[in-house]
PDB file of C-alpha atoms in Angstrom:
ATOM      1  CA  UNK A 258      97.600  91.826 112.523  1.00  0.00           C
ATOM      2  CA  UNK A 259     101.390  91.345 112.504  1.00  0.00           C
ATOM      3  CA  UNK A 260     103.066  93.344 115.237  1.00  0.00           C
ATOM      4  CA  UNK A 261     106.337  95.265 115.111  1.00  0.00           C
ATOM      5  CA  UNK A 262     108.645  92.249 115.599  1.00  0.00           C
ATOM      6  CA  UNK A 263     106.921  90.387 112.748  1.00  0.00           C
ATOM      7  CA  UNK A 264     107.231  93.367 110.403  1.00  0.00           C
ATOM      8  CA  UNK A 265     110.854  93.974 111.384  1.00  0.00           C
ATOM      9  CA  UNK A 266     111.599  90.284 110.824  1.00  0.00           C
ATOM     10  CA  UNK A 267     110.110  90.506 107.336  1.00  0.00           C
ATOM     11  CA  UNK A 268     112.128  93.667 106.627  1.00  0.00           C
ATOM     12  CA  UNK A 269     115.370  91.956 107.603  1.00  0.00           C
ATOM     13  CA  UNK A 270     114.479  88.957 105.453  1.00  0.00           C
ATOM     14  CA  UNK A 271     113.632  91.044 102.386  1.00  0.00           C
ATOM     15  CA  UNK A 272     116.500  93.533 102.574  1.00  0.00           C
ATOM     16  CA  UNK A 273     119.317  91.305 101.222  1.00  0.00           C
ATOM     17  CA  UNK A 274     117.275  90.464  98.114  1.00  0.00           C
ATOM     18  CA  UNK A 275     115.678  93.852  97.562  1.00  0.00           C
ATOM     19  CA  UNK A 276     118.161  96.600  98.436  1.00  0.00           C
ATOM     20  CA  UNK A 277     120.386  97.535  95.499  1.00  0.00           C
ATOM     21  CA  UNK A 278     118.304  95.625  92.953  1.00  0.00           C
ATOM     22  CA  UNK A 279     116.208  97.060  90.118  1.00  0.00           C
ATOM     23  CA  UNK A 280     112.624  96.075  89.364  1.00  0.00           C
ATOM     24  CA  UNK A 281     112.971  94.413  85.952  1.00  0.00           C
ATOM     25  CA  UNK A 282     109.301  93.462  85.795  1.00  0.00           C
ATOM     26  CA  UNK A 283     106.346  94.046  88.115  1.00  0.00           C
ATOM     27  CA  UNK A 284     103.285  91.816  87.798  1.00  0.00           C
ATOM     28  CA  UNK A 285     100.197  93.450  89.271  1.00  0.00           C
ATOM     29  CA  UNK A 286      97.517  90.774  89.163  1.00  0.00           C
ATOM     30  CA  UNK A 287      94.518  92.738  90.461  1.00  0.00           C
ATOM     31  CA  UNK A 288      93.351  96.329  90.633  1.00  0.00           C
ATOM     32  CA  UNK A 289      93.224  96.556  94.409  1.00  0.00           C
ATOM     33  CA  UNK A 290      93.988  95.014  97.760  1.00  0.00           C
ATOM     34  CA  UNK A 291      92.531  96.807 100.772  1.00  0.00           C
ATOM     35  CA  UNK A 292      92.796  99.961  98.664  1.00  0.00           C
ATOM     36  CA  UNK A 293      93.277 100.431  94.901  1.00  0.00           C
ATOM     37  CA  UNK A 294      96.859 100.318  93.707  1.00  0.00           C
ATOM     38  CA  UNK A 295      98.315 103.709  92.730  1.00  0.00           C
ATOM     39  CA  UNK A 296      97.871 104.753  89.077  1.00  0.00           C
ATOM     40  CA  UNK A 297     100.411 103.069  86.771  1.00  0.00           C
ATOM     41  CA  UNK A 298     101.784 101.173  89.793  1.00  0.00           C
ATOM     42  CA  UNK A 299     103.772  98.618  87.791  1.00  0.00           C
ATOM     43  CA  UNK A 300     105.040 101.181  85.312  1.00  0.00           C
ATOM     44  CA  UNK A 301     106.287 103.562  87.993  1.00  0.00           C
ATOM     45  CA  UNK A 302     108.251 100.760  89.671  1.00  0.00           C
ATOM     46  CA  UNK A 303     109.727  99.149  86.556  1.00  0.00           C
ATOM     47  CA  UNK A 304     113.386 100.081  86.147  1.00  0.00           C
ATOM     48  CA  UNK A 305     113.656 101.692  89.556  1.00  0.00           C
ATOM     49  CA  UNK A 306     116.412 100.713  92.001  1.00  0.00           C
ATOM     50  CA  UNK A 307     115.728 100.126  95.690  1.00  0.00           C
ATOM     51  CA  UNK A 308     118.149 102.242  97.717  1.00  0.00           C
ATOM     52  CA  UNK A 309     116.951 101.269 101.206  1.00  0.00           C
ATOM     53  CA  UNK A 310     114.311  99.219 102.987  1.00  0.00           C
ATOM     54  CA  UNK A 311     113.099 100.613 106.277  1.00  0.00           C
ATOM     55  CA  UNK A 312     110.252 100.166 108.731  1.00  0.00           C
ATOM     56  CA  UNK A 313     108.048 102.806 110.304  1.00  0.00           C
ATOM     57  CA  UNK A 314     105.677 101.410 112.910  1.00  0.00           C
ATOM     58  CA  UNK A 315     104.090  98.399 111.142  1.00  0.00           C
ATOM     59  CA  UNK A 316     104.819  99.618 107.603  1.00  0.00           C
ATOM     60  CA  UNK A 317     107.636  98.659 105.236  1.00  0.00           C
ATOM     61  CA  UNK A 318     109.069 101.433 103.071  1.00  0.00           C
ATOM     62  CA  UNK A 319     111.314 100.731 100.078  1.00  0.00           C
ATOM     63  CA  UNK A 320     113.061 103.937  99.024  1.00  0.00           C
ATOM     64  CA  UNK A 321     113.549 104.209  95.259  1.00  0.00           C
ATOM     65  CA  UNK A 322     116.165 106.006  93.200  1.00  0.00           C
ATOM     66  CA  UNK A 323     113.612 108.414  91.717  1.00  0.00           C
ATOM     67  CA  UNK A 324     112.641 109.882  95.098  1.00  0.00           C
ATOM     68  CA  UNK A 325     109.503 107.826  95.657  1.00  0.00           C
ATOM     69  CA  UNK A 326     108.916 105.270  98.395  1.00  0.00           C
ATOM     70  CA  UNK A 327     107.006 102.020  97.999  1.00  0.00           C
ATOM     71  CA  UNK A 328     104.906 101.722 101.177  1.00  0.00           C
ATOM     72  CA  UNK A 329     103.760  98.196 102.025  1.00  0.00           C
ATOM     73  CA  UNK A 330     101.424  96.998 104.771  1.00  0.00           C
ATOM     74  CA  UNK A 331     100.876  93.286 105.413  1.00  0.00           C
ATOM     75  CA  UNK A 332      97.363  93.545 106.820  1.00  0.00           C
ATOM     76  CA  UNK A 333      96.167  90.397 108.579  1.00  0.00           C
ATOM     77  CA  UNK A 334      97.396  87.726 106.182  1.00  0.00           C
ATOM     78  CA  UNK A 335      99.912  89.314 103.832  1.00  0.00           C
ATOM     79  CA  UNK A 336     103.334  87.730 103.385  1.00  0.00           C
ATOM     80  CA  UNK A 337     106.266  87.734 101.000  1.00  0.00           C
ATOM     81  CA  UNK A 338     108.083  84.819  99.394  1.00  0.00           C
ATOM     82  CA  UNK A 339     111.591  85.069  97.993  1.00  0.00           C
ATOM     83  CA  UNK A 340     112.757  82.730  95.244  1.00  0.00           C
ATOM     84  CA  UNK A 341     115.470  82.521  92.610  1.00  0.00           C
ATOM     85  CA  UNK A 342     114.273  82.995  89.068  1.00  0.00           C
ATOM     86  CA  UNK A 343     115.307  79.435  88.235  1.00  0.00           C
ATOM     87  CA  UNK A 344     113.748  77.887  91.324  1.00  0.00           C
ATOM     88  CA  UNK A 345     110.078  78.008  92.223  1.00  0.00           C
ATOM     89  CA  UNK A 346     110.661  76.896  95.809  1.00  0.00           C
ATOM     90  CA  UNK A 347     110.882  79.406  98.624  1.00  0.00           C
ATOM     91  CA  UNK A 348     114.089  79.395 100.688  1.00  0.00           C
ATOM     92  CA  UNK A 349     113.696  78.312 104.291  1.00  0.00           C
ATOM     93  CA  UNK A 350     112.389  75.344 106.196  1.00  0.00           C
ATOM     94  CA  UNK A 351     108.599  75.114 106.447  1.00  0.00           C
ATOM     95  CA  UNK A 352     107.192  73.881 109.732  1.00  0.00           C
ATOM     96  CA  UNK A 353     103.546  74.312 108.731  1.00  0.00           C
ATOM     97  CA  UNK A 354     102.126  74.129 105.255  1.00  0.00           C
ATOM     98  CA  UNK A 355     101.990  77.551 103.622  1.00  0.00           C
ATOM     99  CA  UNK A 356      99.468  78.670 101.045  1.00  0.00           C
ATOM    100  CA  UNK A 357     100.913  78.862  97.560  1.00  0.00           C
ATOM    101  CA  UNK A 358      97.661  79.217  95.670  1.00  0.00           C
ATOM    102  CA  UNK A 359      98.568  81.686  92.942  1.00  0.00           C
ATOM    103  CA  UNK A 360      95.061  83.094  93.185  1.00  0.00           C
ATOM    104  CA  UNK A 361      96.376  84.888  96.269  1.00  0.00           C
ATOM    105  CA  UNK A 362      99.696  85.936  94.680  1.00  0.00           C
ATOM    106  CA  UNK A 363      98.710  89.501  93.920  1.00  0.00           C
ATOM    107  CA  UNK A 364     102.051  91.169  93.148  1.00  0.00           C
ATOM    108  CA  UNK A 365     105.272  89.637  91.823  1.00  0.00           C
ATOM    109  CA  UNK A 366     108.491  91.653  91.721  1.00  0.00           C
ATOM    110  CA  UNK A 367     111.099  90.317  89.281  1.00  0.00           C
ATOM    111  CA  UNK A 368     114.467  91.755  90.306  1.00  0.00           C
ATOM    112  CA  UNK A 369     117.669  92.443  88.388  1.00  0.00           C
ATOM    113  CA  UNK A 370     119.614  90.111  90.707  1.00  0.00           C
ATOM    114  CA  UNK A 371     117.541  87.109  89.615  1.00  0.00           C
ATOM    115  CA  UNK A 372     115.372  87.078  92.721  1.00  0.00           C
ATOM    116  CA  UNK A 373     111.598  87.017  92.609  1.00  0.00           C
ATOM    117  CA  UNK A 374     109.544  88.428  95.475  1.00  0.00           C
ATOM    118  CA  UNK A 375     105.876  87.451  95.597  1.00  0.00           C
ATOM    119  CA  UNK A 376     103.283  89.135  97.747  1.00  0.00           C
ATOM    120  CA  UNK A 377     100.536  86.716  98.824  1.00  0.00           C
ATOM    121  CA  UNK A 378      97.469  87.902 100.730  1.00  0.00           C
ATOM    122  CA  UNK A 379      94.381  85.640 100.972  1.00  0.00           C
ATOM    123  CA  UNK A 380      92.302  88.174 102.922  1.00  0.00           C
ATOM    124  CA  UNK A 381      93.545  91.204 100.955  1.00  0.00           C
ATOM    125  CA  UNK A 382      93.711  93.502 103.972  1.00  0.00           C
ATOM    126  CA  UNK A 383      97.231  94.611 103.074  1.00  0.00           C
ATOM    127  CA  UNK A 384      98.021  97.420 100.641  1.00  0.00           C
ATOM    128  CA  UNK A 385     100.780  99.145  98.666  1.00  0.00           C
ATOM    129  CA  UNK A 386     101.205 102.855  97.980  1.00  0.00           C
ATOM    130  CA  UNK A 387     103.746 105.089  96.261  1.00  0.00           C
ATOM    131  CA  UNK A 388     104.619 108.302  98.118  1.00  0.00           C
ATOM    132  CA  UNK A 389     107.387 110.845  97.592  1.00  0.00           C
ATOM    133  CA  UNK A 390     110.069 109.934 100.132  1.00  0.00           C
ATOM    134  CA  UNK A 391     110.389 113.485 101.433  1.00  0.00           C
ATOM    135  CA  UNK A 392     106.629 113.634 102.019  1.00  0.00           C
ATOM    136  CA  UNK A 393     106.292 110.373 103.948  1.00  0.00           C
ATOM    137  CA  UNK A 394     106.474 111.985 107.381  1.00  0.00           C
ATOM    138  CA  UNK A 395     103.634 114.360 106.494  1.00  0.00           C
ATOM    139  CA  UNK A 396     101.414 111.706 104.914  1.00  0.00           C
ATOM    140  CA  UNK A 397      98.179 110.897 106.812  1.00  0.00           C
ATOM    141  CA  UNK A 398      99.457 107.365 107.468  1.00  0.00           C
ATOM    142  CA  UNK A 399     102.527 108.640 109.301  1.00  0.00           C
ATOM    143  CA  UNK A 400     102.095 112.223 110.488  1.00  0.00           C
ATOM    144  CA  UNK A 401     100.521 111.231 113.817  1.00  0.00           C
ATOM    145  CA  UNK A 402     102.662 108.163 114.483  1.00  0.00           C
ATOM    146  CA  UNK A 403     104.605 108.195 117.742  1.00  0.00           C
ATOM    147  CA  UNK A 404     108.178 107.309 118.617  1.00  0.00           C
ATOM    148  CA  UNK A 405     109.815 104.050 117.585  1.00  0.00           C
ATOM    149  CA  UNK A 406     110.216 101.697 120.560  1.00  0.00           C
ATOM    150  CA  UNK A 407     113.339  99.896 119.341  1.00  0.00           C
ATOM    151  CA  UNK A 408     115.739 102.838 119.501  1.00  0.00           C
ATOM    152  CA  UNK A 409     117.218 104.945 122.247  1.00  0.00           C
ATOM    153  CA  UNK A 410     114.298 107.392 122.060  1.00  0.00           C
ATOM    154  CA  UNK A 411     112.231 105.108 124.279  1.00  0.00           C
ATOM    155  CA  UNK A 412     113.317 105.290 127.900  1.00  0.00           C
ATOM    156  CA  UNK A 413     111.705 105.935 131.254  1.00  0.00           C
ATOM    157  CA  UNK A 414     111.880 109.688 130.816  1.00  0.00           C
ATOM    158  CA  UNK A 415     110.109 109.476 127.471  1.00  0.00           C
ATOM    159  CA  UNK A 416     107.325 107.323 128.897  1.00  0.00           C
ATOM    160  CA  UNK A 417     106.934 109.757 131.774  1.00  0.00           C
ATOM    161  CA  UNK A 418     106.580 112.654 129.327  1.00  0.00           C
ATOM    162  CA  UNK A 419     104.122 110.808 127.093  1.00  0.00           C
ATOM    163  CA  UNK A 420     101.937 109.546 129.922  1.00  0.00           C
ATOM    164  CA  UNK A 421     101.952 112.598 132.191  1.00  0.00           C
ATOM    165  CA  UNK A 422      98.433 113.350 133.426  1.00  0.00           C
ATOM    166  CA  UNK A 423      96.841 110.440 131.571  1.00  0.00           C
ATOM    167  CA  UNK A 424      94.109 108.552 133.410  1.00  0.00           C
ATOM    168  CA  UNK A 425      93.776 105.937 130.664  1.00  0.00           C
ATOM    169  CA  UNK A 426      94.846 102.391 131.585  1.00  0.00           C
ATOM    170  CA  UNK A 427      98.505 101.696 130.967  1.00  0.00           C
ATOM    171  CA  UNK A 428      97.641  99.021 128.396  1.00  0.00           C
ATOM    172  CA  UNK A 429      95.582 101.476 126.344  1.00  0.00           C
ATOM    173  CA  UNK A 430      98.277 104.157 126.492  1.00  0.00           C
ATOM    174  CA  UNK A 431     100.922 101.740 125.228  1.00  0.00           C
ATOM    175  CA  UNK A 432      98.663 100.694 122.340  1.00  0.00           C
ATOM    176  CA  UNK A 433      98.059 104.327 121.342  1.00  0.00           C
ATOM    177  CA  UNK A 434     100.020 104.542 118.078  1.00  0.00           C
ATOM    178  CA  UNK A 435     100.243 108.327 118.350  1.00  0.00           C
ATOM    179  CA  UNK A 436     102.399 107.855 121.451  1.00  0.00           C
ATOM    180  CA  UNK A 437     104.484 104.761 120.710  1.00  0.00           C
ATOM    181  CA  UNK A 438     104.608 103.298 117.210  1.00  0.00           C
ATOM    182  CA  UNK A 439     104.113  99.641 116.434  1.00  0.00           C
ATOM    183  CA  UNK A 440     103.405  98.175 119.847  1.00  0.00           C
ATOM    184  CA  UNK A 441     100.608  95.623 119.755  1.00  0.00           C
ATOM    185  CA  UNK A 442      98.539  93.546 122.108  1.00  0.00           C
ATOM    186  CA  UNK A 443     100.902  90.602 122.473  1.00  0.00           C
ATOM    187  CA  UNK A 444     104.106  92.435 123.316  1.00  0.00           C
ATOM    188  CA  UNK A 445     102.444  95.015 125.548  1.00  0.00           C
ATOM    189  CA  UNK A 446     101.038  92.178 127.676  1.00  0.00           C
ATOM    190  CA  UNK A 447     104.457  90.546 127.837  1.00  0.00           C
ATOM    191  CA  UNK A 448     106.311  93.773 128.685  1.00  0.00           C
ATOM    192  CA  UNK A 449     103.872  94.721 131.421  1.00  0.00           C
ATOM    193  CA  UNK A 450     104.339  91.351 133.089  1.00  0.00           C
ATOM    194  CA  UNK A 451     108.119  91.658 133.011  1.00  0.00           C
ATOM    195  CA  UNK A 452     107.874  95.121 134.525  1.00  0.00           C
ATOM    196  CA  UNK A 453     105.409  93.952 137.190  1.00  0.00           C
ATOM    197  CA  UNK A 454     102.781  96.506 136.130  1.00  0.00           C
ATOM    198  CA  UNK A 455      99.052  95.934 135.845  1.00  0.00           C
ATOM    199  CA  UNK A 456      97.389  96.725 132.496  1.00  0.00           C
ATOM    200  CA  UNK A 457      94.622  98.403 134.544  1.00  0.00           C
ATOM    201  CA  UNK A 458      96.994 100.875 136.181  1.00  0.00           C
ATOM    202  CA  UNK A 459      96.587 104.533 135.184  1.00  0.00           C
ATOM    203  CA  UNK A 460      99.292 105.520 132.702  1.00  0.00           C
ATOM    204  CA  UNK A 461      99.934 108.798 134.540  1.00  0.00           C
ATOM    205  CA  UNK A 462     101.219 106.947 137.598  1.00  0.00           C
ATOM    206  CA  UNK A 463     104.517 106.449 135.769  1.00  0.00           C
ATOM    207  CA  UNK A 464     105.207 110.169 136.067  1.00  0.00           C
ATOM    208  CA  UNK A 465     106.125 111.984 139.292  1.00  0.00           C
ATOM    209  CA  UNK A 466     104.605 115.369 140.071  1.00  0.00           C
ATOM    210  CA  UNK A 467     107.780 117.089 138.881  1.00  0.00           C
ATOM    211  CA  UNK A 468     107.560 115.271 135.527  1.00  0.00           C
ATOM    212  CA  UNK A 469     110.394 112.834 136.138  1.00  0.00           C
ATOM    213  CA  UNK A 470     109.962 109.080 135.586  1.00  0.00           C
ATOM    214  CA  UNK A 471     109.175 106.690 138.396  1.00  0.00           C
ATOM    215  CA  UNK A 472     111.195 103.517 138.823  1.00  0.00           C
ATOM    216  CA  UNK A 473     108.281 101.707 137.176  1.00  0.00           C
ATOM    217  CA  UNK A 474     108.674 103.837 134.037  1.00  0.00           C
ATOM    218  CA  UNK A 475     112.324 102.847 133.784  1.00  0.00           C
ATOM    219  CA  UNK A 476     111.447  99.173 134.322  1.00  0.00           C
ATOM    220  CA  UNK A 477     108.756  99.289 131.653  1.00  0.00           C
ATOM    221  CA  UNK A 478     111.013 100.919 129.049  1.00  0.00           C
ATOM    222  CA  UNK A 479     113.625  98.244 129.688  1.00  0.00           C
ATOM    223  CA  UNK A 480     111.014  95.477 129.461  1.00  0.00           C
ATOM    224  CA  UNK A 481     109.683  96.793 126.136  1.00  0.00           C
ATOM    225  CA  UNK A 482     113.176  96.768 124.645  1.00  0.00           C
ATOM    226  CA  UNK A 483     113.883  93.269 125.943  1.00  0.00           C
ATOM    227  CA  UNK A 484     110.615  91.757 124.700  1.00  0.00           C
ATOM    228  CA  UNK A 485     110.887  93.295 121.237  1.00  0.00           C
ATOM    229  CA  UNK A 486     114.560  92.379 120.834  1.00  0.00           C
ATOM    230  CA  UNK A 487     113.933  88.786 121.901  1.00  0.00           C
ATOM    231  CA  UNK A 488     110.894  88.468 119.631  1.00  0.00           C
ATOM    232  CA  UNK A 489     112.832  89.767 116.613  1.00  0.00           C
ATOM    233  CA  UNK A 490     115.711  87.409 117.368  1.00  0.00           C
ATOM    234  CA  UNK A 491     113.213  84.543 117.519  1.00  0.00           C
ATOM    235  CA  UNK A 492     111.595  85.567 114.240  1.00  0.00           C
ATOM    236  CA  UNK A 493     108.408  87.025 115.681  1.00  0.00           C
ATOM    237  CA  UNK A 494     105.477  85.046 117.006  1.00  0.00           C
ATOM    238  CA  UNK A 495     103.923  83.577 113.846  1.00  0.00           C
ATOM    239  CA  UNK A 496     100.404  83.656 115.206  1.00  0.00           C
ATOM    240  CA  UNK A 497      97.863  82.667 112.570  1.00  0.00           C
ATOM    241  CA  UNK A 498      99.084  83.770 109.148  1.00  0.00           C
ATOM    242  CA  UNK A 499     102.436  85.381 109.825  1.00  0.00           C
ATOM    243  CA  UNK A 500     105.579  83.940 108.266  1.00  0.00           C
ATOM    244  CA  UNK A 501     109.079  85.301 107.905  1.00  0.00           C
ATOM    245  CA  UNK A 502     110.201  86.306 104.433  1.00  0.00           C
ATOM    246  CA  UNK A 503     112.029  82.983 104.023  1.00  0.00           C
ATOM    247  CA  UNK A 504     108.960  80.986 105.025  1.00  0.00           C
ATOM    248  CA  UNK A 505     110.131  79.985 108.484  1.00  0.00           C
ATOM    249  CA  UNK A 506     107.866  80.284 111.488  1.00  0.00           C
ATOM    250  CA  UNK A 507     108.866  82.431 114.431  1.00  0.00           C
ATOM    251  CA  UNK A 508     109.268  80.857 117.846  1.00  0.00           C
ATOM    252  CA  UNK A 509     108.743  83.654 120.338  1.00  0.00           C
ATOM    253  CA  UNK A 510     105.240  82.328 121.038  1.00  0.00           C
ATOM    254  CA  UNK A 511     106.934  79.503 122.960  1.00  0.00           C
ATOM    255  CA  UNK A 512     108.376  82.139 125.325  1.00  0.00           C
ATOM    256  CA  UNK A 513     105.119  83.891 126.165  1.00  0.00           C
ATOM    257  CA  UNK A 514     104.848  84.453 129.884  1.00  0.00           C
ATOM    258  CA  UNK A 515     101.243  85.621 129.985  1.00  0.00           C
ATOM    259  CA  UNK A 516      99.754  86.108 126.519  1.00  0.00           C
ATOM    260  CA  UNK A 517      97.077  83.481 125.791  1.00  0.00           C
ATOM    261  CA  UNK A 518      97.957  81.652 129.028  1.00  0.00           C
ATOM    262  CA  UNK A 519      94.792  82.317 131.034  1.00  0.00           C
ATOM    263  CA  UNK A 520      94.466  80.073 134.116  1.00  0.00           C
ATOM    264  CA  UNK A 521      98.141  79.018 133.904  1.00  0.00           C
ATOM    265  CA  UNK A 522     100.433  79.561 136.899  1.00  0.00           C
ATOM    266  CA  UNK A 523     102.363  82.825 136.859  1.00  0.00           C
ATOM    267  CA  UNK A 524     105.919  82.086 135.700  1.00  0.00           C
ATOM    268  CA  UNK A 525     107.503  84.687 137.989  1.00  0.00           C
ATOM    269  CA  UNK A 526     109.559  82.787 140.596  1.00  0.00           C
ATOM    270  CA  UNK A 527     107.903  82.816 143.996  1.00  0.00           C
ATOM    271  CA  UNK A 528     104.732  84.577 142.806  1.00  0.00           C
ATOM    272  CA  UNK A 529     102.198  81.764 143.113  1.00  0.00           C
ATOM    273  CA  UNK A 530      99.565  83.735 141.207  1.00  0.00           C
ATOM    274  CA  UNK A 531      97.471  82.710 138.210  1.00  0.00           C
ATOM    275  CA  UNK A 532      97.302  84.364 134.800  1.00  0.00           C
ATOM    276  CA  UNK A 533      93.965  86.084 134.222  1.00  0.00           C
ATOM    277  CA  UNK A 534      92.259  87.274 131.061  1.00  0.00           C
ATOM    278  CA  UNK A 535      90.296  90.512 130.941  1.00  0.00           C
ATOM    279  CA  UNK A 536      88.966  92.596 128.050  1.00  0.00           C
ATOM    280  CA  UNK A 537      90.055  96.225 127.699  1.00  0.00           C
ATOM    281  CA  UNK A 538      88.689  98.338 124.840  1.00  0.00           C
ATOM    282  CA  UNK A 539      87.711  95.166 123.030  1.00  0.00           C
ATOM    283  CA  UNK A 540      91.182  93.607 123.310  1.00  0.00           C
ATOM    284  CA  UNK A 541      92.178  90.690 125.514  1.00  0.00           C
ATOM    285  CA  UNK A 542      94.688  91.452 128.246  1.00  0.00           C
ATOM    286  CA  UNK A 543      96.581  88.722 130.072  1.00  0.00           C
ATOM    287  CA  UNK A 544      98.239  89.443 133.402  1.00  0.00           C
ATOM    288  CA  UNK A 545      98.875  88.217 136.931  1.00  0.00           C
ATOM    289  CA  UNK A 546      96.997  90.260 139.501  1.00  0.00           C
ATOM    290  CA  UNK A 547      99.267  88.948 142.225  1.00  0.00           C
ATOM    291  CA  UNK A 548     102.599  90.349 141.028  1.00  0.00           C
ATOM    292  CA  UNK A 549     101.467  93.023 138.563  1.00  0.00           C
ATOM    293  CA  UNK A 550     100.426  96.150 140.467  1.00  0.00           C
TER     294      UNK A 550
END
């Protein structure tokens, strides 16, 4: 499943082509993806102008000039290609071959600016919905979603408030989408290593008895920001099926300190420990039990 940096990378790649353009033609090539398309999906989009493209957690939302929002989720293998109407090739340099089998091109948006955006999804775990923009926050997909980790809302004090009294492991608390939106397995592992915190540690230990944040809470908030910002700048991680909107691979996977590096030496200077792999709630956690406490 693409994580927040991958989805944000796709948003930034799509925005220049999509925002301000009208949907001249929408090709809907099947009745459903993970879920059925909304009734009259193509008809409701045709002629509409995209006024903004935003991200909430791991969802993309294209706001339309009629007050609706096109909600898009990439699932495990969904991706977008951008091309000029006169050129079938996708902009960007491909480092690995990328599936272009039109059997998996399920939606094609023909835009008024001459661009063509194709949604390809071999596994069909992604989906698209149409929701009134002013009702998005109350929709079941979004009403219980926590704070966004990229903005100023996430700091040590916020983590202390969210985790107060929680006995759950820190890794599980960070993956709880009702607390913090969009964090996934990869970047939680990386942030915890940077902050020197064990994924096994009780989340409530980041909060003092008076409710204020510990130094560890401040370190973790800073580490989350740093990891996400660096991953977005690098274009995400491109594990498995993920690609940027221009087709390029991301390169943050080359900067992983712990994720998928079991048995490797800990990269923290002077540590001397070894990266270990454990399973928590069915998810692999990678950490150094020497320097992460």
